[in-house]
């Protein structure tokens, strides 16, 4: 598997990253549950694969994802030296507060659940849940994140969320080295292009999450009627069906086209894919290396790019 340097962080990451969202058993978001034993088995499959990048969050299942990853790490003898581990701080599970004190409690809980003393990357997660001014205020989330980095608890800071204009604003503060965008750079949505280009030109680490848009670009429109965990717009559904037909005619799995849309972009250092079953690791590796003829790829890009801003 190809590796890339994550911007100015100097970290070496594989082009694929195992996403821990589905491991948290968040049925409301994903439409299915992931039993704990299967989640732990899935992490073991990832640890045994060429993927050397794990991403999770305190907020995934109120800590369940981190706990299950931590269990697998303990069973396997700890985090391997070549594995990059990222997690995210979230609002307080009980009060919903997202100030500096909540950020501190979030990372402390994460370290305990994961069974580690530090993490390679710590993201400010979905900062759209508070105002930019609240996040940047004295005693706020960003000030505490910087302090956590200075203490050596996190080596690098990132910002991970949805609204691309807000992520762009956080990058301009100089507090972050990495940006993680999700569901906004896929075959069905290209709204993160300006953000990715900004980050690329400035030398930030760039991570793209959810290339399947929550599942539809892996399982197809007959099986999934949502995009980014919300009802799909008509124009998005039309684009997905166009791409599905091209892939079906060429014998190319839809998921292969979806994941390669991200991994083929030289600006993107790693692509996060949420996984909930051990066998999905092998499938993901197969899709990422699937040979897609040039003419088929050109047709896929043309079909997906007719509407530059499909969903966001």
Short mmCIF file of C-alpha atoms in Angstrom, two decimals, residues 3 49-50 78 104 106 116 175 184 217 281 285 290:
data_model
loop_
_atom_site.label_atom_id
_atom_site.label_comp_id
_atom_site.label_asym_id
_atom_site.label_seq_id
_atom_site.Cartn_x
_atom_site.Cartn_y
_atom_site.Cartn_z
CA UNK A 3 2.25 5.78 1.95
CA UNK A 49 -3.47 -5.63 7.26
CA UNK A 50 -1.24 -3.13 5.41
CA UNK A 78 -0.22 -2.58 22.23
CA UNK A 104 -9.59 18.15 28.70
CA UNK A 106 -12.57 14.30 26.47
CA UNK A 116 -2.40 4.75 25.59
CA UNK A 175 -3.41 26.34 15.52
CA UNK A 184 -17.67 16.60 0.86
CA UNK A 217 -21.46 4.81 -2.94
CA UNK A 281 -10.88 -4.88 5.40
CA UNK A 285 -7.97 -3.40 -0.02
CA UNK A 290 -9.01 -2.61 -8.57
#
